Tab-separated table of C-alpha atoms and ligand atoms in Angstrom:
chain	number	residue	atom	x	y	z
E	1	UNK	CA	-31.195	5.160	24.176
E	2	UNK	CA	-28.939	2.822	26.227
E	3	UNK	CA	-28.198	3.643	29.878
E	4	UNK	CA	-24.586	4.808	29.826
E	5	UNK	CA	-22.700	5.243	33.161
E	6	UNK	CA	-19.384	6.919	33.679
E	7	UNK	CA	-17.543	8.207	36.682
E	8	UNK	CA	-16.408	11.662	37.557
E	9	UNK	CA	-13.446	13.020	39.404
E	10	UNK	CA	-15.323	14.318	42.548
E	11	UNK	CA	-13.463	13.019	45.537
E	12	UNK	CA	-15.220	14.822	48.303
E	13	UNK	CA	-16.213	12.587	51.120
E	14	UNK	CA	-14.295	9.642	49.799
E	15	UNK	CA	-12.047	7.495	51.977
E	16	UNK	CA	-8.997	6.022	50.344
E	17	UNK	CA	-6.508	3.316	51.409
E	18	UNK	CA	-3.092	3.123	49.891
E	19	UNK	CA	-0.403	0.398	50.252
E	20	UNK	CA	2.940	1.610	49.016
E	21	UNK	CA	6.154	-0.393	48.780
E	22	UNK	CA	9.500	0.720	50.315
E	23	UNK	CA	11.633	-1.185	47.743
E	24	UNK	CA	12.898	1.535	45.295
E	25	UNK	CA	11.755	4.263	47.790
E	26	UNK	CA	13.233	7.026	45.698
E	27	UNK	CA	10.663	6.198	43.131
E	28	UNK	CA	7.753	5.101	45.318
E	29	UNK	CA	7.815	8.172	47.515
E	30	UNK	CA	7.191	10.137	44.355
E	31	UNK	CA	4.361	7.892	43.351
E	32	UNK	CA	2.792	8.372	46.807
E	33	UNK	CA	3.205	12.152	46.660
E	34	UNK	CA	1.737	12.272	43.141
E	35	UNK	CA	-1.296	10.151	44.234
E	36	UNK	CA	-1.949	12.006	47.478
E	37	UNK	CA	-1.674	15.456	45.900
E	38	UNK	CA	-3.980	14.438	43.098
E	39	UNK	CA	-6.518	12.880	45.465
E	40	UNK	CA	-6.512	16.143	47.561
E	41	UNK	CA	-7.000	18.195	44.376
E	42	UNK	CA	-10.185	16.148	43.707
E	43	UNK	CA	-11.544	17.057	47.125
E	44	UNK	CA	-10.430	14.033	49.187
E	45	UNK	CA	-9.685	15.209	52.696
E	46	UNK	CA	-6.104	14.597	53.903
E	47	UNK	CA	-7.338	12.746	56.943
E	48	UNK	CA	-9.472	10.502	54.736
E	49	UNK	CA	-6.335	9.014	53.176
E	50	UNK	CA	-4.476	6.203	54.913
E	51	UNK	CA	-1.187	5.174	53.409
E	52	UNK	CA	0.733	2.084	54.655
E	53	UNK	CA	4.388	1.393	53.839
E	54	UNK	CA	5.238	-2.228	53.233
E	55	UNK	CA	8.535	-3.906	52.329
E	56	UNK	CA	8.000	-4.682	48.653
E	57	UNK	CA	5.519	-5.036	45.908
E	58	UNK	CA	4.988	-8.733	46.794
E	59	UNK	CA	3.352	-7.492	50.063
E	60	UNK	CA	0.938	-5.119	48.445
E	61	UNK	CA	-1.990	-7.511	47.708
E	62	UNK	CA	-2.226	-8.941	51.260
E	63	UNK	CA	-1.926	-5.508	52.785
E	64	UNK	CA	-4.698	-4.085	50.604
E	65	UNK	CA	-6.781	-7.213	51.375
E	66	UNK	CA	-6.475	-6.588	55.119
E	67	UNK	CA	-7.244	-2.838	54.681
E	68	UNK	CA	-10.157	-3.556	52.409
E	69	UNK	CA	-11.698	-5.967	54.983
E	70	UNK	CA	-12.011	-3.133	57.552
E	71	UNK	CA	-14.803	-1.680	55.432
E	72	UNK	CA	-13.249	1.747	55.973
E	73	UNK	CA	-12.450	2.547	52.410
E	74	UNK	CA	-14.382	3.619	49.273
E	75	UNK	CA	-11.373	2.484	47.238
E	76	UNK	CA	-7.852	1.149	47.610
E	77	UNK	CA	-4.612	1.596	45.637
E	78	UNK	CA	-1.353	-0.273	45.267
E	79	UNK	CA	1.798	1.734	44.589
E	80	UNK	CA	5.149	0.154	43.906
E	81	UNK	CA	8.120	-0.145	41.684
E	82	UNK	CA	9.755	-3.399	40.424
E	83	UNK	CA	12.858	-3.097	38.417
E	84	UNK	CA	14.200	-6.103	36.394
E	85	UNK	CA	17.418	-7.656	37.685
E	86	UNK	CA	19.567	-10.506	36.481
E	87	UNK	CA	17.277	-13.309	37.763
E	88	UNK	CA	13.694	-14.280	37.243
E	89	UNK	CA	12.826	-12.734	40.626
E	90	UNK	CA	11.260	-9.744	38.792
E	91	UNK	CA	8.689	-11.973	37.049
E	92	UNK	CA	7.677	-13.589	40.364
E	93	UNK	CA	7.223	-10.241	42.180
E	94	UNK	CA	5.357	-8.599	39.251
E	95	UNK	CA	3.180	-11.714	38.773
E	96	UNK	CA	2.313	-12.010	42.398
E	97	UNK	CA	1.562	-8.242	42.726
E	98	UNK	CA	-0.554	-8.148	39.564
E	99	UNK	CA	-2.511	-11.334	40.117
E	100	UNK	CA	-2.982	-10.709	43.818
E	101	UNK	CA	-4.356	-7.262	43.209
E	102	UNK	CA	-6.624	-8.593	40.410
E	103	UNK	CA	-7.991	-11.226	42.813
E	104	UNK	CA	-8.686	-8.623	45.483
E	105	UNK	CA	-10.726	-6.598	42.897
E	106	UNK	CA	-12.759	-9.762	41.960
E	107	UNK	CA	-13.315	-10.982	45.462
E	108	UNK	CA	-14.457	-7.677	47.049
E	109	UNK	CA	-16.828	-4.913	46.108
E	110	UNK	CA	-14.205	-2.247	46.747
E	111	UNK	CA	-12.689	-0.510	43.755
E	112	UNK	CA	-8.972	-1.281	43.493
E	113	UNK	CA	-6.319	0.137	41.242
E	114	UNK	CA	-2.777	-0.900	40.260
E	115	UNK	CA	-0.165	1.864	40.408
E	116	UNK	CA	2.836	-0.434	40.273
E	117	UNK	CA	5.706	0.295	37.900
E	118	UNK	CA	7.213	-2.704	36.228
E	119	UNK	CA	10.381	-1.437	34.475
E	120	UNK	CA	13.521	-2.791	32.864
E	121	UNK	CA	15.659	0.060	34.192
E	122	UNK	CA	15.823	2.660	36.936
E	123	UNK	CA	15.672	5.420	34.258
E	124	UNK	CA	12.324	4.081	32.949
E	125	UNK	CA	11.018	4.122	36.498
E	126	UNK	CA	12.182	7.758	37.031
E	127	UNK	CA	10.483	8.831	33.938
E	128	UNK	CA	7.178	7.530	35.288
E	129	UNK	CA	7.507	8.881	38.718
E	130	UNK	CA	8.016	12.528	37.929
E	131	UNK	CA	5.921	15.608	38.164
E	132	UNK	CA	4.226	15.428	34.781
E	133	UNK	CA	4.286	11.715	34.047
E	134	UNK	CA	3.507	9.887	37.310
E	135	UNK	CA	1.908	6.469	37.835
E	136	UNK	CA	0.656	7.644	41.322
E	137	UNK	CA	-1.258	10.526	39.637
E	138	UNK	CA	-2.711	8.077	37.034
E	139	UNK	CA	-3.721	5.658	39.858
E	140	UNK	CA	-5.509	8.526	41.713
E	141	UNK	CA	-7.363	9.435	38.585
E	142	UNK	CA	-8.405	5.899	37.883
E	143	UNK	CA	-9.519	5.192	41.491
E	144	UNK	CA	-11.753	8.280	41.851
E	145	UNK	CA	-13.305	7.698	38.412
E	146	UNK	CA	-13.873	3.973	39.151
E	147	UNK	CA	-15.414	4.659	42.560
E	148	UNK	CA	-17.788	7.161	41.075
E	149	UNK	CA	-18.639	4.923	38.028
E	150	UNK	CA	-19.379	1.919	40.166
E	151	UNK	CA	-21.487	3.754	42.839
E	152	UNK	CA	-24.594	3.303	40.723
E	153	UNK	CA	-24.314	-0.480	41.029
E	154	UNK	CA	-23.386	-0.930	44.729
E	155	UNK	CA	-26.016	-2.448	46.996
L	1	INI	N1	10.266	-5.573	45.496
L	1	INI	C1	9.857	-4.489	44.858
L	1	INI	O1	8.859	-3.742	45.223
L	1	INI	N2	10.559	-4.029	43.811
L	1	INI	C2	11.621	-4.750	43.373
L	1	INI	O2	12.265	-4.301	42.341
L	1	INI	C3	12.019	-5.985	44.060
L	1	INI	N3	13.180	-6.693	43.620
L	1	INI	O3	13.766	-6.366	42.588
L	1	INI	O4	13.594	-7.710	44.221
L	1	INI	C4	11.328	-6.369	45.113
L	1	INI	N4	11.623	-7.456	45.872
L	1	INI	C5	11.076	-7.695	47.217
L	1	INI	C6	9.686	-8.423	47.251
L	1	INI	O5	8.699	-7.506	46.790
L	1	INI	C7	9.350	-8.755	48.630
L	1	INI	O6	9.367	-7.651	49.474
L	1	INI	C8	10.412	-9.822	49.223
L	1	INI	O7	10.483	-10.950	48.406
L	1	INI	C9	9.850	-10.290	50.617
L	1	INI	O8	8.564	-10.988	50.481
């Protein structure tokens, strides 16, 4: 039999860092609420969640990098919403957020998840920041599962 490892959704005792972008706040405040409510439902204590508002999705990787370096968190999460406009700006912001957060995951031992919406329209973003379908909820699920799955391998 192989050794098979998988995480669970027990959040008790875990400390979580969140960076959330203010750009498209109507959307991102719903992502944050979805994520925080879900984390608490898994047993994460309110006071063990730190959420930092930053200007836009471009700023998410550096913010999480600085938060991660404190060593205070079992896992960190990026929340944001980028909506396509008329210029290539969208591609630069999405690319920087995605690759920056990927690099953070590869250069640290701390589990990191990507809860950034990258949408063509505001309506698409709204549909993914609601009560039932919410990228913040998904990010919370992913982070708690990942933290617990990787615990076995941490030094
Ligand atoms: N930031 C976002 O988070 N979402 C967007 O849709 C967006 N658009 O469209 O421009 C956006 N731009 C700001 C960017 O993230 C930085 O905050 C800014 O460039 C300053 O570094």
